PDB file of C-alpha atoms in Angstrom:
ATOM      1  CA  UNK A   1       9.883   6.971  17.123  1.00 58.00           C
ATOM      2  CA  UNK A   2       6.830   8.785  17.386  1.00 84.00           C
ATOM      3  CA  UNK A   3       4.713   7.592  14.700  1.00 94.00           C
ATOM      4  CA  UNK A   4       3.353   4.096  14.141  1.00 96.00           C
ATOM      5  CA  UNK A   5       3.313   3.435  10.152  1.00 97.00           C
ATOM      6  CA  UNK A   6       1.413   0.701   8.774  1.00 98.00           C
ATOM      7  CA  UNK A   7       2.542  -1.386   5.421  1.00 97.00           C
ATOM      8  CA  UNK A   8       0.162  -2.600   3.730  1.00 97.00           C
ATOM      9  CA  UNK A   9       0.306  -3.858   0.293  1.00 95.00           C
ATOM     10  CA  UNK A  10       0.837  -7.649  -1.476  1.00 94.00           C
ATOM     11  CA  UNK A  11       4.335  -7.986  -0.312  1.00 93.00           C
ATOM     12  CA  UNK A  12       3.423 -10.397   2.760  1.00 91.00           C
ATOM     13  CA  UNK A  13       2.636 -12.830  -0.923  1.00 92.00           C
ATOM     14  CA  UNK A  14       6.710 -12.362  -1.874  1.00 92.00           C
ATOM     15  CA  UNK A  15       8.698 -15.011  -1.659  1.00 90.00           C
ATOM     16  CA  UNK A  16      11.107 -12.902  -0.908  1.00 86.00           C
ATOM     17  CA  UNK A  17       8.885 -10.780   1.438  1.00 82.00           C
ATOM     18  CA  UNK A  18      11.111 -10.924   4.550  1.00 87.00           C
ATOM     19  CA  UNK A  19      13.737  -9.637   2.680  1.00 90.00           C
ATOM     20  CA  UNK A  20      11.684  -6.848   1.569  1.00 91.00           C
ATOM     21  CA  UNK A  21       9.946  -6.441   4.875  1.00 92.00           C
ATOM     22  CA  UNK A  22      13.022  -6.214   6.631  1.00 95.00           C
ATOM     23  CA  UNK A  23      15.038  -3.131   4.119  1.00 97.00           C
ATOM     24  CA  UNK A  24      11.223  -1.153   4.249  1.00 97.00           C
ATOM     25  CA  UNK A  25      11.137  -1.285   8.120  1.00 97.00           C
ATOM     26  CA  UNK A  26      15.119  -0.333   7.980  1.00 97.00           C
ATOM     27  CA  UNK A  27      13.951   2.785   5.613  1.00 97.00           C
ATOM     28  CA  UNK A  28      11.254   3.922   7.916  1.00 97.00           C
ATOM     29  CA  UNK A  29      13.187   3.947  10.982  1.00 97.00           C
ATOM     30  CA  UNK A  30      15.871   5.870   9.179  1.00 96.00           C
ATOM     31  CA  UNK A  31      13.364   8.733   9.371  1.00 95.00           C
ATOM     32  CA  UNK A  32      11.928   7.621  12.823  1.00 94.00           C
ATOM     33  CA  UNK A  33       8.942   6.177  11.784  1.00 96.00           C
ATOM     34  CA  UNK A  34       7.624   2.956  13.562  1.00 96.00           C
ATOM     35  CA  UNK A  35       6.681   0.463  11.050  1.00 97.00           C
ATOM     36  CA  UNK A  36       4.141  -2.267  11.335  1.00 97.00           C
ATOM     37  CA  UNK A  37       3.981  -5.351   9.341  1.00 94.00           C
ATOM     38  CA  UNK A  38       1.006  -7.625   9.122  1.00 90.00           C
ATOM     39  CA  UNK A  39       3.556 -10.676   9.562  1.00 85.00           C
ATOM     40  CA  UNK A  40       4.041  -8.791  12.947  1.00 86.00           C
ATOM     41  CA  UNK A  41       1.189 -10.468  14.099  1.00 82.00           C
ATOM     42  CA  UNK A  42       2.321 -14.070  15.449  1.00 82.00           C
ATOM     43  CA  UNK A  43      -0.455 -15.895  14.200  1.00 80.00           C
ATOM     44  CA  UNK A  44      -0.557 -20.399  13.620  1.00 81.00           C
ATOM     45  CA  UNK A  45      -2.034 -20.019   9.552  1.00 79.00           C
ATOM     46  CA  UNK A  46      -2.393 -23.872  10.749  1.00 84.00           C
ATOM     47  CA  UNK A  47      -4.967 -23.090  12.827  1.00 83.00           C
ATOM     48  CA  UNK A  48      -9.118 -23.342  11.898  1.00 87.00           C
ATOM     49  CA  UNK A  49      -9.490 -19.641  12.812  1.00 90.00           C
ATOM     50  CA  UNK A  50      -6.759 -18.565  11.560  1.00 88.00           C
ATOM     51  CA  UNK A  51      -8.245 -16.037   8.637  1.00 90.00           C
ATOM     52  CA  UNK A  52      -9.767 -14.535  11.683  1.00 93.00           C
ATOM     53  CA  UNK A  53      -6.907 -14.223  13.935  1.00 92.00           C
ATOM     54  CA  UNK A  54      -4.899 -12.685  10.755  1.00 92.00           C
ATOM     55  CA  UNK A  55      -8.050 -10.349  10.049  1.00 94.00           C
ATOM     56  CA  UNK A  56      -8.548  -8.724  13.635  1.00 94.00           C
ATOM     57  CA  UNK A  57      -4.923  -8.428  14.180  1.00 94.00           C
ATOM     58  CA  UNK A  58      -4.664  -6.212  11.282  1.00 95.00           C
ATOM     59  CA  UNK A  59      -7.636  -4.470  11.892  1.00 97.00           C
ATOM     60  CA  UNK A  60      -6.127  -3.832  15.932  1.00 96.00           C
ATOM     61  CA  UNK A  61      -2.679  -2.861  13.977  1.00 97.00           C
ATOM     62  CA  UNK A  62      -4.048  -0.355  11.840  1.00 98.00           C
ATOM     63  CA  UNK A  63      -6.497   1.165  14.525  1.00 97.00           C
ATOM     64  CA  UNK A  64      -2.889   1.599  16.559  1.00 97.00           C
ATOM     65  CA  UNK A  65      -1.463   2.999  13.567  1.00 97.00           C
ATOM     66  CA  UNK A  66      -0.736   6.435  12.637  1.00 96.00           C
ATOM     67  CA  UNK A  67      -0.430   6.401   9.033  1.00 96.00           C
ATOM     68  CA  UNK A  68      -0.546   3.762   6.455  1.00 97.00           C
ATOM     69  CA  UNK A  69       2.011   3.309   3.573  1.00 97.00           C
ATOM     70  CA  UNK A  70       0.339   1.410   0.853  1.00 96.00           C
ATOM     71  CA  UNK A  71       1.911  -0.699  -2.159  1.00 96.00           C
ATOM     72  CA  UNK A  72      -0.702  -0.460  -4.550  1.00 95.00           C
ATOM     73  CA  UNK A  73       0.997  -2.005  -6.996  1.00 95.00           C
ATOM     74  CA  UNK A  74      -1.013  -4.046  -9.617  1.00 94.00           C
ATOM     75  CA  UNK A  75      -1.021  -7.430  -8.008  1.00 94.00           C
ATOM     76  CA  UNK A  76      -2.655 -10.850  -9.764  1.00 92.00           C
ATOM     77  CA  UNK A  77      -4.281  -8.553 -12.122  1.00 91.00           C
ATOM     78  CA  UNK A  78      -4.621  -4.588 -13.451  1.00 91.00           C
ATOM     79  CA  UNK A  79      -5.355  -2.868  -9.997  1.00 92.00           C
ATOM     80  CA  UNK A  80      -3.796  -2.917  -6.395  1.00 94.00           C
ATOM     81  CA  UNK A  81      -4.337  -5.976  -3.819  1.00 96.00           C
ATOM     82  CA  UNK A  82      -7.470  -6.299  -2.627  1.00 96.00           C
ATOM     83  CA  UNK A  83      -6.524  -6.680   0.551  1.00 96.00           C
ATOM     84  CA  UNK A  84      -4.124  -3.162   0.995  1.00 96.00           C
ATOM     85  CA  UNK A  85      -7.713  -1.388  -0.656  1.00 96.00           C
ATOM     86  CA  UNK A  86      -9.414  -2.876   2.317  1.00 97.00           C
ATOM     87  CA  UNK A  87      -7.073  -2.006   4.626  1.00 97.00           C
ATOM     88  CA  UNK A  88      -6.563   1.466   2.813  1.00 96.00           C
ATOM     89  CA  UNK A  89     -10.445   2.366   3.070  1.00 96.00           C
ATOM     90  CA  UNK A  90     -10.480   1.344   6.892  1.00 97.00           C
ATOM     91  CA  UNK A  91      -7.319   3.668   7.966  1.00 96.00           C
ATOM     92  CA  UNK A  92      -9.787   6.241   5.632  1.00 96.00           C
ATOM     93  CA  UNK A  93     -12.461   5.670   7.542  1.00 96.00           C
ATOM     94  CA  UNK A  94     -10.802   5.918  10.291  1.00 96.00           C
ATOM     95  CA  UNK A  95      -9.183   9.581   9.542  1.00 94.00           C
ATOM     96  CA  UNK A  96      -5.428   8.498   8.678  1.00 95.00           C
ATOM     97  CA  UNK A  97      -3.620   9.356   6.358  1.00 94.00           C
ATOM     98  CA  UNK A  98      -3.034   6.836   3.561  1.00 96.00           C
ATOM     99  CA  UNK A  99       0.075   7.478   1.746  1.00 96.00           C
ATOM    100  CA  UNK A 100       0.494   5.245  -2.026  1.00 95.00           C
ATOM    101  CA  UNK A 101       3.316   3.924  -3.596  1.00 95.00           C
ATOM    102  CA  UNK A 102       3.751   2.066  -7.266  1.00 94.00           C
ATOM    103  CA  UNK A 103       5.854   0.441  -9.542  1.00 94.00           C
ATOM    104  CA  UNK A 104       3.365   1.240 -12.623  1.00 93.00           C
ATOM    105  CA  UNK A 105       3.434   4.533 -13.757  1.00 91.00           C
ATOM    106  CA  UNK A 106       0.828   4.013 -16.904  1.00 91.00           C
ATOM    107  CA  UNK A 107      -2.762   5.124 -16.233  1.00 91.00           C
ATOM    108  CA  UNK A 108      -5.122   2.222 -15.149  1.00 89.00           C
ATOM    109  CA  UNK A 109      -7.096   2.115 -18.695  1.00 87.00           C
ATOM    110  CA  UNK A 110      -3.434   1.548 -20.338  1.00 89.00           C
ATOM    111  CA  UNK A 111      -3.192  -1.400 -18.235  1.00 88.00           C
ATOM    112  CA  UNK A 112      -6.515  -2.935 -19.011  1.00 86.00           C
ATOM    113  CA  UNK A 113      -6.046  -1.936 -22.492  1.00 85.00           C
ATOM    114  CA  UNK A 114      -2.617  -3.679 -22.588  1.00 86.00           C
ATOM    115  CA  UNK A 115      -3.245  -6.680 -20.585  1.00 82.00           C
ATOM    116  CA  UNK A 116      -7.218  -7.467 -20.336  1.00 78.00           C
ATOM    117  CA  UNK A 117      -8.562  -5.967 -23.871  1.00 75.00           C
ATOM    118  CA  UNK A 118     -11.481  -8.155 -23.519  1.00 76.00           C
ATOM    119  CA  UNK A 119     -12.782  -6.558 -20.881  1.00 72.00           C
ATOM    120  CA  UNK A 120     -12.853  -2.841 -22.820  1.00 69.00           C
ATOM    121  CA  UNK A 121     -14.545  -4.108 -25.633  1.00 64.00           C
ATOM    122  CA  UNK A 122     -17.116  -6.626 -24.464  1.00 67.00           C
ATOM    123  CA  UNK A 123     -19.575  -3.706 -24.850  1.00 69.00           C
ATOM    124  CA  UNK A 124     -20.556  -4.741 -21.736  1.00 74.00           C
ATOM    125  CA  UNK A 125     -18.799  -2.673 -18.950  1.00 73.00           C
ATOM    126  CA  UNK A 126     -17.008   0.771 -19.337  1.00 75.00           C
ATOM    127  CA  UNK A 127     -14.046   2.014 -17.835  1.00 76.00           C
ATOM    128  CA  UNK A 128     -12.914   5.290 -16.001  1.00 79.00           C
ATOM    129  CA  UNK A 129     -11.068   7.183 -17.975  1.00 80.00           C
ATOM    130  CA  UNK A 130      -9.801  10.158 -15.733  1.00 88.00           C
ATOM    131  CA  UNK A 131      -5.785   9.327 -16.347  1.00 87.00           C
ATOM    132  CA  UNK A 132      -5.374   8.142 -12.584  1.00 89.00           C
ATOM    133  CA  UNK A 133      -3.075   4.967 -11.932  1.00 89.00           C
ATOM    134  CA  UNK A 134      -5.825   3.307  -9.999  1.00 91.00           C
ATOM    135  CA  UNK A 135      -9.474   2.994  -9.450  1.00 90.00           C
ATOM    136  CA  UNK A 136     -10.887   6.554  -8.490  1.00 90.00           C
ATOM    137  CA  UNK A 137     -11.691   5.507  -5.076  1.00 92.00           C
ATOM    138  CA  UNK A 138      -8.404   4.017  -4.845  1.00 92.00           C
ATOM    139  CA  UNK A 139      -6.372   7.051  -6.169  1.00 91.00           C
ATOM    140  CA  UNK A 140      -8.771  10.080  -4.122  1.00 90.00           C
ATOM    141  CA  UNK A 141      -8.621   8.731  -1.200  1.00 90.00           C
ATOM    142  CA  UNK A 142      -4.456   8.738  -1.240  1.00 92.00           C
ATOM    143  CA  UNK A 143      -3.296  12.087   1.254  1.00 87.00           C
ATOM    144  CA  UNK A 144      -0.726  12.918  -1.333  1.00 76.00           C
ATOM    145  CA  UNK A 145      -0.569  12.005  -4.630  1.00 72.00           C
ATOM    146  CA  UNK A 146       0.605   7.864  -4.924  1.00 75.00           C
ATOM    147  CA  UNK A 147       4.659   7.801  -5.655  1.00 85.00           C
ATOM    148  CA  UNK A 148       5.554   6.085  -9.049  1.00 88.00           C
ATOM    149  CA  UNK A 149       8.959   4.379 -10.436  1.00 86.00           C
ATOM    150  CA  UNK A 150       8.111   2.004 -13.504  1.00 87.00           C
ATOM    151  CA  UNK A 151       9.434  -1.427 -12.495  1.00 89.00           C
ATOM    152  CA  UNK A 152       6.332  -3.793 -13.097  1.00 86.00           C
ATOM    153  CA  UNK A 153       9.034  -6.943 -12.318  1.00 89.00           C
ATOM    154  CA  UNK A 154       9.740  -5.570  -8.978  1.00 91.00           C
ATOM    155  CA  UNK A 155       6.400  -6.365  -6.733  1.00 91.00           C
ATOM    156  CA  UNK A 156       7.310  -4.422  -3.711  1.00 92.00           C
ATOM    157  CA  UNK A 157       8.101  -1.272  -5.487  1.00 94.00           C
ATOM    158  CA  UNK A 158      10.973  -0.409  -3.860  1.00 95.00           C
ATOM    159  CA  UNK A 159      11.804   2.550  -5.583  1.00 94.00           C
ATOM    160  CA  UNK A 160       8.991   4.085  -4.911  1.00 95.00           C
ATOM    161  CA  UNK A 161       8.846   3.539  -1.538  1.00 96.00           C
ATOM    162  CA  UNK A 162      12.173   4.860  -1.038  1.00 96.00           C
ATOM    163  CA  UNK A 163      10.982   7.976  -3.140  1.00 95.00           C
ATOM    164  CA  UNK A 164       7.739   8.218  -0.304  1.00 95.00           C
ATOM    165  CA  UNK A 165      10.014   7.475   2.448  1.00 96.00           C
ATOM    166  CA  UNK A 166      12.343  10.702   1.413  1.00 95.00           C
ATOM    167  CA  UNK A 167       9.618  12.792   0.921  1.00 94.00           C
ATOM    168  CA  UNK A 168       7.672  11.740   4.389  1.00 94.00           C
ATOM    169  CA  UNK A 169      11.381  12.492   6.020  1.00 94.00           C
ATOM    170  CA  UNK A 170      10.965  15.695   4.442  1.00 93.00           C
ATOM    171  CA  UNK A 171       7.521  16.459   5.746  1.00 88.00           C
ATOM    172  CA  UNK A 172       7.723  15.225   9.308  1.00 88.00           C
ATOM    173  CA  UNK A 173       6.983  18.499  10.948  1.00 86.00           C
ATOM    174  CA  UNK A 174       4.254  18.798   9.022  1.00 83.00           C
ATOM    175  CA  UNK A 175       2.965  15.115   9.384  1.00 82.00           C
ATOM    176  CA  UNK A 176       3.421  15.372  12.818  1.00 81.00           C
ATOM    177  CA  UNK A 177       1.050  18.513  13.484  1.00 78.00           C
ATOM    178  CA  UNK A 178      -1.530  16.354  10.873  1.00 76.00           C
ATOM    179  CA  UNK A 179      -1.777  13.307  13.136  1.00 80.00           C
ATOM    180  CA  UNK A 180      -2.622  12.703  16.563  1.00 71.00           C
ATOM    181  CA  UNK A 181      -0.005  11.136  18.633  1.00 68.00           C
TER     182      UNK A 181
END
């Protein structure tokens, strides 16, 4: 398995999340993908420093990392975890490519409209209205468009990833003369 994929997304917040964890790494290496989980990282979350221990081992996982697979899911809220958008604009910065996945298929002012109405009509803020499922910066920076099954009960979006799995198994070649190994 040639190339390292990182997961990022809210899912390590599950209670079921080793569940999950476990049937996403199955699906990537069913394509030959290497997946890497932030719960990888063997880290004492009893320990004083342990928000930086979690922090740079990310960081060092997604600097080994080839790709990143995102769940940007709306999580506590309208948009994506603000942790995968972190990690999503570093593998950016970094020149990977970010690949999204959902389990909302409405357009981000749809959510706000449905769920935080306040906030559109407080005549205080405005907000994008360019249909995307996400934030602009969220949505452009995605390599290929983010992959959408509507099931807002299911957090780890499971269809969707399997939908972005099948299409990366698809596209290896491709991915492969994209990335450097």
């Amino acid at each position: 398995m040639l190339i390292r994929a990182y997961l990022a997304g809210p899912d390590v917040f599950l209670i079921n999340g080793r569940e999950n964890e476990r049937k996403k790494k199955s699906l990537c290496e069913s394509i030959g993908l290497t997946p890497m989980y932030p719960l990888d990282n063997e880290i004492d979350s009893n320990l004083s420093n342990a928000p930086t221990n979690i922090y740079v081992g990310n960081l060092n996982m997604l600097d080994d990392a080839h790709i990143v697979l995102a769940n940007i899911s709306p999580f506590r809220g309208p948009h994506t975890d603000p942790g995968a958008a972190y990690e999503m604009g570093y593998a950016k910065a970094k020149g990977k490519p970010v690949y999204g996945y959902t389990n909302d298929t409405r357009q981000l002012i749809e959510r706000i409209n449905e769920g935080y109405p306040d906030t559109v009509s407080d005549g205080q803020t405005s907000i994008e209205q360019f249909g995307l499922g996400e934030n602009l910066m969220i949505s452009e920076s995605l390599t290929y468009t983010e992959f959408k099954r509507h099931d807002p009960e299911d957090l780890t979006a499971m269809l969707a990833f399997e939908d972005l799995i099948d299409h990366i198994g698809n596209h290896i070649e491709a991915l492969l003369i994209n990335i450097e190994i």
